[in-house]
Amino acid sequence: MNPDRQRRFLEWETTHARLDDSWVQMYCAGARFPTGKTIVPGRPSAEALSTLDGGKAVTTIFAPHSRAHDPVHVATCIRAELPDSRIIMLRNGSHHTVR
């Protein structure tokens, strides 16, 4: 990755929302350092989810304008697997604009 690519990604993800300049500079500067492969965990199995007692102690918070995933779809899946979980959909924002 390079800083320009990171900046373009942020512009895409946030649909050109106004972001704090210092934060954007810091975020993009991180692209200059080598990193290992990003590891994204898989979806928990039904067995693993069953240990959460219906989700009574689970809270998920979604930004409605995220482009990384479909927040409504993910919330629907969570509700199906963890019917007692608490799901909060913010009024606005994306993954990178939540404050």
Short mmCIF file of C-alpha atoms in Angstrom, two decimals:
data_model
loop_
_atom_site.label_atom_id
_atom_site.label_comp_id
_atom_site.label_asym_id
_atom_site.label_seq_id
_atom_site.Cartn_x
_atom_site.Cartn_y
_atom_site.Cartn_z
CA MET A 1 0.00 0.00 0.00
CA ASN A 2 1.03 3.57 -0.43
CA PRO A 3 -0.31 6.78 1.13
CA ASP A 4 -2.09 7.90 -2.05
CA ARG A 5 -3.90 4.59 -2.30
CA GLN A 6 -4.93 4.83 1.37
CA ARG A 7 -6.27 8.35 0.77
CA ARG A 8 -8.28 7.17 -2.25
CA PHE A 9 -9.67 4.30 -0.20
CA LEU A 10 -10.80 6.69 2.54
CA GLU A 11 -12.45 8.96 -0.03
CA TRP A 12 -14.31 5.96 -1.47
CA GLU A 13 -15.30 4.46 1.90
CA THR A 14 -16.53 7.78 3.30
CA THR A 15 -18.03 9.07 0.03
CA HIS A 16 -15.78 12.12 0.38
CA ALA A 17 -16.94 13.03 3.90
CA ARG A 18 -15.01 15.76 5.66
CA LEU A 19 -12.39 14.08 7.85
CA ASP A 20 -9.90 15.51 10.31
CA ASP A 21 -6.77 16.34 8.29
CA SER A 22 -4.37 15.23 11.05
CA TRP A 23 -6.11 11.86 11.33
CA VAL A 24 -6.03 11.35 7.55
CA GLN A 25 -2.30 12.17 7.45
CA MET A 26 -1.61 9.71 10.28
CA TYR A 27 -3.78 7.02 8.66
CA CYS A 28 -2.05 7.40 5.30
CA ALA A 29 1.43 7.57 6.84
CA GLY A 30 0.91 4.06 8.17
CA ALA A 31 0.91 2.80 4.58
CA ARG A 32 4.64 3.53 4.39
CA PHE A 33 5.45 0.74 6.83
CA PRO A 34 5.54 -2.91 5.82
CA THR A 35 2.94 -5.16 7.38
CA GLY A 36 2.18 -8.81 7.47
CA LYS A 37 -0.78 -10.34 5.74
CA THR A 38 -4.12 -9.13 7.12
CA ILE A 39 -5.93 -11.95 8.87
CA VAL A 40 -9.70 -11.71 8.80
CA PRO A 41 -11.40 -14.22 11.06
CA GLY A 42 -14.19 -16.33 9.63
CA ARG A 43 -17.78 -16.27 10.77
CA PRO A 44 -18.22 -18.06 14.11
CA SER A 45 -19.73 -21.52 13.89
CA ALA A 46 -23.25 -22.26 15.13
CA GLU A 47 -21.63 -24.19 17.98
CA ALA A 48 -19.54 -21.19 19.02
CA LEU A 49 -22.56 -18.87 18.80
CA SER A 50 -24.62 -21.27 20.92
CA THR A 51 -22.32 -20.57 23.87
CA LEU A 52 -23.50 -16.94 23.88
CA ASP A 53 -26.90 -17.76 25.46
CA GLY A 54 -28.93 -16.23 22.64
CA GLY A 55 -26.77 -13.13 22.63
CA LYS A 56 -28.02 -11.61 25.88
CA ALA A 57 -24.60 -10.07 26.49
CA VAL A 58 -23.89 -9.18 22.84
CA THR A 59 -24.17 -5.66 21.45
CA THR A 60 -23.36 -4.78 17.86
CA ILE A 61 -23.20 -1.24 16.53
CA PHE A 62 -23.46 -0.42 12.84
CA ALA A 63 -22.76 2.68 10.82
CA PRO A 64 -25.44 2.70 8.10
CA HIS A 65 -23.26 4.03 5.29
CA SER A 66 -20.41 1.54 5.57
CA ARG A 67 -19.16 0.28 2.25
CA ALA A 68 -17.09 -2.51 3.77
CA HIS A 69 -20.23 -4.57 4.39
CA ASP A 70 -24.02 -4.31 4.16
CA PRO A 71 -24.96 -3.29 7.72
CA VAL A 72 -28.66 -4.20 7.36
CA HIS A 73 -27.79 -7.68 6.06
CA VAL A 74 -25.24 -8.30 8.82
CA ALA A 75 -27.69 -7.08 11.48
CA THR A 76 -30.35 -9.43 10.08
CA CYS A 77 -27.93 -12.37 10.26
CA ILE A 78 -26.98 -11.51 13.83
CA ARG A 79 -30.64 -11.28 14.86
CA ALA A 80 -31.29 -14.72 13.32
CA GLU A 81 -28.39 -16.34 15.20
CA LEU A 82 -28.58 -14.31 18.43
CA PRO A 83 -32.22 -13.29 18.95
CA ASP A 84 -31.57 -11.70 22.36
CA SER A 85 -28.66 -9.55 21.21
CA ARG A 86 -28.79 -5.77 21.17
CA ILE A 87 -28.36 -4.24 17.70
CA ILE A 88 -27.79 -0.52 17.31
CA MET A 89 -27.93 1.17 13.92
CA LEU A 90 -26.48 4.67 14.06
CA ARG A 91 -28.35 7.45 12.26
CA ASN A 92 -25.45 8.23 9.94
CA GLY A 93 -21.79 7.61 9.29
CA SER A 94 -19.49 4.95 7.93
CA HIS A 95 -16.78 2.81 9.46
CA HIS A 96 -14.28 5.67 9.20
CA THR A 97 -16.55 8.57 10.18
CA VAL A 98 -17.93 7.30 13.51
CA ARG A 99 -16.80 9.56 16.36
#
